[in-house]
CSV table of C-alpha atoms in Angstrom, one decimal:
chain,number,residue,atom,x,y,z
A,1,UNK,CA,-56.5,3.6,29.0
A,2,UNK,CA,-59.4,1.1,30.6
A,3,UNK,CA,-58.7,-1.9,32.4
A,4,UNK,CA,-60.2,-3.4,29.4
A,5,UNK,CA,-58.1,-2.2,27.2
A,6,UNK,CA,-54.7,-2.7,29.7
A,7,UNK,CA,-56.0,-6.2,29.8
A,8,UNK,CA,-56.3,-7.2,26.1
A,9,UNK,CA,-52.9,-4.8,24.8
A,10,UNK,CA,-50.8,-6.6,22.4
A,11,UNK,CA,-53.1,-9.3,21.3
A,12,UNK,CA,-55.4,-7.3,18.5
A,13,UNK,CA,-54.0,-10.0,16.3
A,14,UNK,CA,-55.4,-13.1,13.9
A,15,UNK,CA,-54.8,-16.3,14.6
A,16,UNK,CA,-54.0,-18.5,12.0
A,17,UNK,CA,-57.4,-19.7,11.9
A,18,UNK,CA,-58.9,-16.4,10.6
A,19,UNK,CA,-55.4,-15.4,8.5
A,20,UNK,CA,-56.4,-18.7,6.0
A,21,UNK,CA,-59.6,-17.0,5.3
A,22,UNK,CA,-59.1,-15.6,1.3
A,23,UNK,CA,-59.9,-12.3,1.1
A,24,UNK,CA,-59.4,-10.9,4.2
A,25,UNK,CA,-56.6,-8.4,2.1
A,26,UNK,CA,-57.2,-6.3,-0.7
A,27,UNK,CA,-54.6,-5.7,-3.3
A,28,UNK,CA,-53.2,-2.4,-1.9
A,29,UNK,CA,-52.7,-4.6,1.5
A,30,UNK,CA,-55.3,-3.4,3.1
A,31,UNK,CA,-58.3,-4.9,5.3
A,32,UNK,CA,-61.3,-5.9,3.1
A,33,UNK,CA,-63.2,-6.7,6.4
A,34,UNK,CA,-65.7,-3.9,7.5
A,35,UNK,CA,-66.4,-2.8,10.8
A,36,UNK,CA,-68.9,-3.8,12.8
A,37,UNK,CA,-71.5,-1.3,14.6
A,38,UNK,CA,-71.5,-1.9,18.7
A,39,UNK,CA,-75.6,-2.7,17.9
A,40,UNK,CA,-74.1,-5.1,14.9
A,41,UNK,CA,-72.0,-6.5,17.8
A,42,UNK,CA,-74.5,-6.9,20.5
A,43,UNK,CA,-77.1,-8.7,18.0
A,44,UNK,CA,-74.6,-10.9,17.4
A,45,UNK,CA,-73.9,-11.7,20.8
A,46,UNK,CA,-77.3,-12.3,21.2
A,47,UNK,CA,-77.6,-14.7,18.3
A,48,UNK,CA,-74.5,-16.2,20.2
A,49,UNK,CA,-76.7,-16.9,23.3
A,50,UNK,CA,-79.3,-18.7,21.1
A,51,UNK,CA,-76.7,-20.9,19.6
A,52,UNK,CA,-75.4,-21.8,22.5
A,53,UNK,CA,-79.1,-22.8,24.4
A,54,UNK,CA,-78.1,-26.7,24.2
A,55,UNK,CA,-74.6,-26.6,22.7
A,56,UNK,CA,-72.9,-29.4,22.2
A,57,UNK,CA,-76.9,-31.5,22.1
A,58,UNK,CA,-78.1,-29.2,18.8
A,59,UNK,CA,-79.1,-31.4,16.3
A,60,UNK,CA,-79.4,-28.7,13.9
A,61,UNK,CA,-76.1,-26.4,13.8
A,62,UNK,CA,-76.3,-25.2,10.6
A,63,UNK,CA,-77.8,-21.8,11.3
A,64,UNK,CA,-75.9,-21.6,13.9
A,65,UNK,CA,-72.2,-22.4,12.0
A,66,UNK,CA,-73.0,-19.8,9.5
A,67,UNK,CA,-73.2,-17.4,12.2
A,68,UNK,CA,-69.8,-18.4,13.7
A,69,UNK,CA,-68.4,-18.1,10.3
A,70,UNK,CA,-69.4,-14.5,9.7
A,71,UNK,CA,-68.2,-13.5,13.1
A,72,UNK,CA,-64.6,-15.4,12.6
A,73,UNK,CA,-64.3,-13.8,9.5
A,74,UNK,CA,-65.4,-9.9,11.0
A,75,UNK,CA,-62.8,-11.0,13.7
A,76,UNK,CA,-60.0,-10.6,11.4
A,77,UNK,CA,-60.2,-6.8,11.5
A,78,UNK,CA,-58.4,-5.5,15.2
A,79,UNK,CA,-61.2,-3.3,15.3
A,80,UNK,CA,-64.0,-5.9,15.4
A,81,UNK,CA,-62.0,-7.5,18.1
A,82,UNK,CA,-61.7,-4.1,20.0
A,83,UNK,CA,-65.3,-3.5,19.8
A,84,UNK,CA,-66.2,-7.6,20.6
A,85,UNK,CA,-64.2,-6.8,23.9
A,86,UNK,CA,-66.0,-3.5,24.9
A,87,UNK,CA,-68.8,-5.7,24.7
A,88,UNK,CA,-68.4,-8.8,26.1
A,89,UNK,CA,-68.7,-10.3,29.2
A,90,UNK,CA,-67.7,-13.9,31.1
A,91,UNK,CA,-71.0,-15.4,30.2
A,92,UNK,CA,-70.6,-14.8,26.7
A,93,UNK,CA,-66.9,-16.1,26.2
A,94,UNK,CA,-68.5,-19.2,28.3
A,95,UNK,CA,-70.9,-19.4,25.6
A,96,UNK,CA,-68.5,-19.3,23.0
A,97,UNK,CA,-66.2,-22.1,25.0
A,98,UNK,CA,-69.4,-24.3,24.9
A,99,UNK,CA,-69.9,-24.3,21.3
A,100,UNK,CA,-66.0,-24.8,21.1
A,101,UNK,CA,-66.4,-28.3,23.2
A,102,UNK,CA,-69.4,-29.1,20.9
A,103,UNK,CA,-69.6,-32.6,18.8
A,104,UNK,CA,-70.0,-30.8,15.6
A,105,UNK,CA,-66.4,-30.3,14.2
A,106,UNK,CA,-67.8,-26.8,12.7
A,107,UNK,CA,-69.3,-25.7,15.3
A,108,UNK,CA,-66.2,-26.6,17.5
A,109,UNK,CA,-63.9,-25.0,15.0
A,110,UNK,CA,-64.9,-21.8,14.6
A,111,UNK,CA,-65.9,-21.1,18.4
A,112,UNK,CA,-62.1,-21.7,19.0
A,113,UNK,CA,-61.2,-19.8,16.4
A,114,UNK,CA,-63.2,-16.6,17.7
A,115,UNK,CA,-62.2,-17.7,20.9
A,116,UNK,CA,-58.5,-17.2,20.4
A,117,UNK,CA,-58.6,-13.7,19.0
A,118,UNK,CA,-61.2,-12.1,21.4
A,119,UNK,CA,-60.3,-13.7,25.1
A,120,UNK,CA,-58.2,-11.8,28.0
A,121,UNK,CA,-57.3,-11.2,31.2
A,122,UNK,CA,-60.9,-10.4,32.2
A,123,UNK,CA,-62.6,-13.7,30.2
A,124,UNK,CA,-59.3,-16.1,30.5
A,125,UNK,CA,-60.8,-17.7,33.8
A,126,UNK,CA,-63.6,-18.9,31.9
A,127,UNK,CA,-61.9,-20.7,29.1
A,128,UNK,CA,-59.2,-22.6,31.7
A,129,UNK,CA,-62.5,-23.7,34.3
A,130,UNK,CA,-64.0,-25.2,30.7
A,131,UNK,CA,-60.6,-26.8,30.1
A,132,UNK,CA,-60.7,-28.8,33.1
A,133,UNK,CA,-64.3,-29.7,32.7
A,134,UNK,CA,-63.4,-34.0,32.6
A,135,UNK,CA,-66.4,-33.8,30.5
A,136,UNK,CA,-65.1,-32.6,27.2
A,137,UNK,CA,-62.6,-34.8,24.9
A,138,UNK,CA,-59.0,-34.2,24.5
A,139,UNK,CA,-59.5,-32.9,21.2
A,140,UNK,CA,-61.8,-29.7,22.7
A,141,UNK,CA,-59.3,-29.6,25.4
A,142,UNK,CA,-56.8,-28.7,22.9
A,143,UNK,CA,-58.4,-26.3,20.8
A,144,UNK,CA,-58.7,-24.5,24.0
A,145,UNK,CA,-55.6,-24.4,25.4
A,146,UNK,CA,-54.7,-22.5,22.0
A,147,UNK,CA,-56.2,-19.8,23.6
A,148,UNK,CA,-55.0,-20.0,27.0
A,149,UNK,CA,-51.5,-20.0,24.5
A,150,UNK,CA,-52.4,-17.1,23.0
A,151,UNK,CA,-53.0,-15.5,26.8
A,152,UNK,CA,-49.7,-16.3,28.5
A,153,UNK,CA,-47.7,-13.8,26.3
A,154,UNK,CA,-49.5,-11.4,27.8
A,155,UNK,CA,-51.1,-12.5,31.2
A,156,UNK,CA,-51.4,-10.7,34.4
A,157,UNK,CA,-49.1,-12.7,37.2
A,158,UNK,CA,-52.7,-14.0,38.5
A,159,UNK,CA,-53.9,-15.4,35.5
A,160,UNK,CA,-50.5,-16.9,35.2
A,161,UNK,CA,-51.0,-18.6,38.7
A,162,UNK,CA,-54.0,-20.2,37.2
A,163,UNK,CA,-52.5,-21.0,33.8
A,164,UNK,CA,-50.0,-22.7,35.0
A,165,UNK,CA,-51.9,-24.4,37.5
A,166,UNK,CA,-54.2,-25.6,34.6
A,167,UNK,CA,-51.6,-26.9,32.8
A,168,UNK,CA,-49.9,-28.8,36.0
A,169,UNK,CA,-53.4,-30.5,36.0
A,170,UNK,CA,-54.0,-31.1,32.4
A,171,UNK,CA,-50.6,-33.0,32.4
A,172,UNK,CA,-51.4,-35.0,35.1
A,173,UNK,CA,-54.2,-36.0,33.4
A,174,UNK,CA,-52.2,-36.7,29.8
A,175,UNK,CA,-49.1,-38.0,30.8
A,176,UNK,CA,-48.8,-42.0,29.8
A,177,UNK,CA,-51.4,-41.9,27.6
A,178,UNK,CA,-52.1,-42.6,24.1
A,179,UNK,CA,-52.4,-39.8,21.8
A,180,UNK,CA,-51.6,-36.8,24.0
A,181,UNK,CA,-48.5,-35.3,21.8
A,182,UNK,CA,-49.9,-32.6,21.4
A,183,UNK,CA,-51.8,-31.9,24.3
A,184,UNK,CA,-47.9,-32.6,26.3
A,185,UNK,CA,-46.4,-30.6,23.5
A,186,UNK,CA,-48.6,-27.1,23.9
A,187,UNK,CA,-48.8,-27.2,27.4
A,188,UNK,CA,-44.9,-27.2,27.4
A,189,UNK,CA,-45.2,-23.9,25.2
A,190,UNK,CA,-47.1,-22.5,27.3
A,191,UNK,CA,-44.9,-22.8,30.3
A,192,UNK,CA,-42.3,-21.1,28.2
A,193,UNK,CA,-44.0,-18.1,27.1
A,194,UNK,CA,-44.7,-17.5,31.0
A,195,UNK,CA,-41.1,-18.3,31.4
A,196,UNK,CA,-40.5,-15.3,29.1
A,197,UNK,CA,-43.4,-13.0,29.6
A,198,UNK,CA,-42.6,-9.3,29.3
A,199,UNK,CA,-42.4,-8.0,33.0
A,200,UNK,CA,-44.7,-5.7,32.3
A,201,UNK,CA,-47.1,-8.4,32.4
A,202,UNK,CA,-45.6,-9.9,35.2
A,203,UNK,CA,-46.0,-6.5,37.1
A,204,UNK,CA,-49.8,-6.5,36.5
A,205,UNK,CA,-52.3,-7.8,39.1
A,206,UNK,CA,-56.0,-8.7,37.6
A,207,UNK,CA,-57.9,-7.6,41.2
A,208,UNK,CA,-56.5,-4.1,40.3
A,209,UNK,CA,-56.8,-4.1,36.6
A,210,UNK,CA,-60.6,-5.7,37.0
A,211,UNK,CA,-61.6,-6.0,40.7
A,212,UNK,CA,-65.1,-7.3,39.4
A,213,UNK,CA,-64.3,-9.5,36.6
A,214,UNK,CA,-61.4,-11.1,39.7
A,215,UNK,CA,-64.0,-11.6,41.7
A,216,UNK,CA,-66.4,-13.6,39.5
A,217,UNK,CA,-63.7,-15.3,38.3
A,218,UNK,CA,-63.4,-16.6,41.9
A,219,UNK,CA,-66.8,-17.8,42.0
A,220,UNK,CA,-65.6,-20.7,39.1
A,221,UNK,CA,-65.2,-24.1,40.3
A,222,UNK,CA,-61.3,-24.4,39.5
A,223,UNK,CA,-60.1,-21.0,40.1
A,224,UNK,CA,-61.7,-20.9,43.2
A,225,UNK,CA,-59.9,-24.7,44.0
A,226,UNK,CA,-56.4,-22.8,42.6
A,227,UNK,CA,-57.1,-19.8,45.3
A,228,UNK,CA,-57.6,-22.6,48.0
A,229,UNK,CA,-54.6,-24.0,47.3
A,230,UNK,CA,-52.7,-20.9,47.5
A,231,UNK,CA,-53.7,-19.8,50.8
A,232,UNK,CA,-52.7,-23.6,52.1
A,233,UNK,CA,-49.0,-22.1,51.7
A,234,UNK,CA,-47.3,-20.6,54.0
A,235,UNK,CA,-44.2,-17.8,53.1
A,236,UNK,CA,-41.7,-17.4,55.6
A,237,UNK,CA,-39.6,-14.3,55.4
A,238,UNK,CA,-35.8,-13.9,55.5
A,239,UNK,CA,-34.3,-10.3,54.8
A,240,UNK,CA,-32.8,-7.3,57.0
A,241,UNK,CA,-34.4,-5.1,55.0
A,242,UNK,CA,-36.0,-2.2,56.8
A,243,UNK,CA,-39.6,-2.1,54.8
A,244,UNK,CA,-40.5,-6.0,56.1
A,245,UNK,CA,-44.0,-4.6,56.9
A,246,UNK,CA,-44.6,-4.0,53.7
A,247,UNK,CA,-43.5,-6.6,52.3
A,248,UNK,CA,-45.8,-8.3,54.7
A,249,UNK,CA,-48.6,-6.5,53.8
A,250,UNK,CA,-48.2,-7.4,49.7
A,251,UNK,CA,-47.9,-11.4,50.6
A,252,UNK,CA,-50.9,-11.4,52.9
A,253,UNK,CA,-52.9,-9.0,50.4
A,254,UNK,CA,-51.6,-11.2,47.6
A,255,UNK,CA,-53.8,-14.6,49.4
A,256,UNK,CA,-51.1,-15.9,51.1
A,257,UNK,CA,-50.3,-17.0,54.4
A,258,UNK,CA,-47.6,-14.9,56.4
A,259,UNK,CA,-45.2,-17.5,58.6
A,260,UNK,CA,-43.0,-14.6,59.9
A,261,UNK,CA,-39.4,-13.0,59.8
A,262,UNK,CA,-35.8,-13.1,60.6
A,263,UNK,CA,-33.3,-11.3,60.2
A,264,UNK,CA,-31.2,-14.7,58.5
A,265,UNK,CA,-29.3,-14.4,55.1
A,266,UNK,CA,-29.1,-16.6,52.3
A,267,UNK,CA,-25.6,-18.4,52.5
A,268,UNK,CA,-25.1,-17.9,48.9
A,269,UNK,CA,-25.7,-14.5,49.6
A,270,UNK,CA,-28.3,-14.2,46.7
A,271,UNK,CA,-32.4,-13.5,46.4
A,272,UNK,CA,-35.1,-16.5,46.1
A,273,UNK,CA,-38.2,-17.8,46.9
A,274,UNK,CA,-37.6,-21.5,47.5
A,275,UNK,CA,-39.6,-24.0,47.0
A,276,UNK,CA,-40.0,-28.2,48.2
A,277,UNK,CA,-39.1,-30.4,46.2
A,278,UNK,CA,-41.4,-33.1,48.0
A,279,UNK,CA,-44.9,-34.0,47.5
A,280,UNK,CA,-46.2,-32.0,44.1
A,281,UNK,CA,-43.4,-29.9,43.7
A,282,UNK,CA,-44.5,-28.4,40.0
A,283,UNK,CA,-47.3,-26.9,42.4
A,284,UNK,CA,-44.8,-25.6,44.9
A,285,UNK,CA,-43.4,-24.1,41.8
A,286,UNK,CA,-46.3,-22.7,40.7
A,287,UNK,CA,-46.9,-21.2,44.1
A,288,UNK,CA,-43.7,-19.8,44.6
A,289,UNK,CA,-43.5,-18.4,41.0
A,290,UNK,CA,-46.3,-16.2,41.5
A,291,UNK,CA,-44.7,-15.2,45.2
A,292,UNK,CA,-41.5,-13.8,43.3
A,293,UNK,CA,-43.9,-12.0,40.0
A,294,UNK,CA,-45.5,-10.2,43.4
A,295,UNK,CA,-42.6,-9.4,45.2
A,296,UNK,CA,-40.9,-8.0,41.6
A,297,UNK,CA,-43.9,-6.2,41.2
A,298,UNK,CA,-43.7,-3.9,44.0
A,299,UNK,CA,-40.1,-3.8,44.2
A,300,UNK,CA,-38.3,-4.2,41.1
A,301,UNK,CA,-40.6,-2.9,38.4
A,302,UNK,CA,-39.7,-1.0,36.7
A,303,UNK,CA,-36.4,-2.4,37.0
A,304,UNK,CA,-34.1,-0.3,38.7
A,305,UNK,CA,-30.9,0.7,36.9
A,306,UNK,CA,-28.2,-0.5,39.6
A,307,UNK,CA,-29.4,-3.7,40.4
A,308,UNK,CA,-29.9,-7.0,38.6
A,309,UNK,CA,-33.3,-9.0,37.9
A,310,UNK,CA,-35.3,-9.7,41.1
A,311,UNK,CA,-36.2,-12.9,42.8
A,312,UNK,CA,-37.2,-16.1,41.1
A,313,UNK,CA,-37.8,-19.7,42.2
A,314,UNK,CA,-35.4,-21.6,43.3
A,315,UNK,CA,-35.9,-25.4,44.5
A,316,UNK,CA,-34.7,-26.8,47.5
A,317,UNK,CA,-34.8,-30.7,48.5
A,318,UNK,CA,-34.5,-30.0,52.3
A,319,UNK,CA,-37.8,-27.6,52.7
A,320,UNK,CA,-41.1,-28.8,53.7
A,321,UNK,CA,-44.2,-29.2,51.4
A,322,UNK,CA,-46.5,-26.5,51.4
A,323,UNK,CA,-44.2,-23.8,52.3
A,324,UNK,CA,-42.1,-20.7,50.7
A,325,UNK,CA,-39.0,-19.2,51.8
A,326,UNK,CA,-38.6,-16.0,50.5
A,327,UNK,CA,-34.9,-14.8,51.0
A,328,UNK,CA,-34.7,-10.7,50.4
């Protein structure tokens, strides 16, 4: 299996955008859609780069709506999706999020719509930078957070960092004001689905999976700001466990800055990664969520039979901002 493939498993699925188009089943319940040719697919994806030359400013989008239209209907066959993700790259999903942020309501439809069934972990990055852009409405910003929606069931623990960093940001931006029900409404399902991701997912690291896609994905303005902010964090260790050098080594591989060791235990006598509750402390969450999906990751997945579930966040009023205690 590619990283490709690892990265977009369990979402060759239509949204309900595409599952409203009529005759998408025949009468023995079977896909009417045929399947499109990788040179079908790549002409497309060129016609999408024409389309998108001036987004939002075309005064003319009627060609290019009937080509989003065809391609949202072909994307309601897993196959066209499987073949639309062998060929696609950041630049193109940034195309498509473009068109999605567009003033013409088609236009904008349908680009969410085909961007809900064909991004993933490799292409994710792209849709959350556009969903901070300040630039596009709230109405764009909520078709696109469908899709990071759609993403958090099966997201690897970085693109969780940055989803829920995204949405930590997003409700900054909503809370107290008018008309943002629904924006405050799906980024709270969002934070669920992370909340009950798969650990499977949880287990999965994106610079593994797809070191080069990571690594552009790093070069974007708000990913990059998320992977600053990490690294302003420092994790402090308390555990007597003999393998504290590794442990060690998976924190400061995992962009995060190592405070130390002791040998102290947890009067409660249990496993967490505490956070602050001072200053931001839904960042500190964030941060110290995606220091116990790393730590679970290389220790208790899969889960081993004779113990319980592995660390998770825990607040705590008396810590300082901008650090983690991780107590193992």
């Amino acid at each position: 299996m590619t990283a490709k493939t690892w990265c977009s498993l369990f979402t060759l699925v239509s949204i309900v955008f595409i599952g409203s188009l009529p005759s998408v089943l025949g009468q023995d319940g079977k896909s009417n859609i045929p399947t499109l040719s990788a040179t079908d697919m790549k002409d497309w994806m060129r016609q999408l780069s024409d389309a998108a030359r001036g987004g939002a400013n075309s005064n003319d989008p009627s060609s290019s709506l009937a080509m989003l239209e065809r391609m949202r209907f072909y994307l309601g066959a897993s196959s066209n999706i499987e073949e639309f993700r062998r060929n696609d790259d950041q630049r193109v999903i940034s195309r498509l999020a473009s068109l999605a942020s567009a003033e013409d309501s088609g236009l904008r439809f349908n680009a969410a719509s085909i961007l809900a069934n064909v991004t993933d972990n490799t292409t994710l990055c792209v849709v959350l930078d556009k969903i901070l852009d300040r630039n596009i409405d709230a109405a764009a910003r909520f078709n696109l957070l469908q899709t990071a929606k759609v993403v958090s069931t099966f997201s690897t623990r970085d693109n969780s960092y940055w989803i829920r960093s995204t949405v930590t940001q997003v409700r900054s931006w909503s809370e107290g004001r008018k008309d943002s029900d629904r924006t405050l409404q799906v980024l709270s399902q969002i934070e669920q689905l992370l909340d009950t991701q798969r650990e499977q997912f949880r287990a999965s690291s994106l610079p593994i999976l797809a070191p080069t896609q990571y690594r552009e994905c790093n070069q974007l303005p708000s990913i990059a700001a998320f992977e600053t902010a990490r690294t302003a964090y420092t994790v402090f260790v308390h555990t007597k466990r003999p393998d504290v050098t590794k442990l060690k080594a998976i924190l400061t591989e995992a962009g995060l800055t190592y405070g130390g060791e002791d040998q102290d235990e947890d009067p409660s006598g249990g496993r967490a990664i505490d956070y602050s509750t001072q200053g931001n402390r839904k960042a500190n969450q964030d941060i110290a969520q995606f220091v116990a999906d790393t730590i679970n990751a290389h220790f208790f997945y899969p889960p081993p039979p004779d113990l319980p579930a592995g660390v998770r966040a825990r607040p705590q009023s008396s810590m300082a901002e901008k650090r983690v205690a991780v107590w193992f």
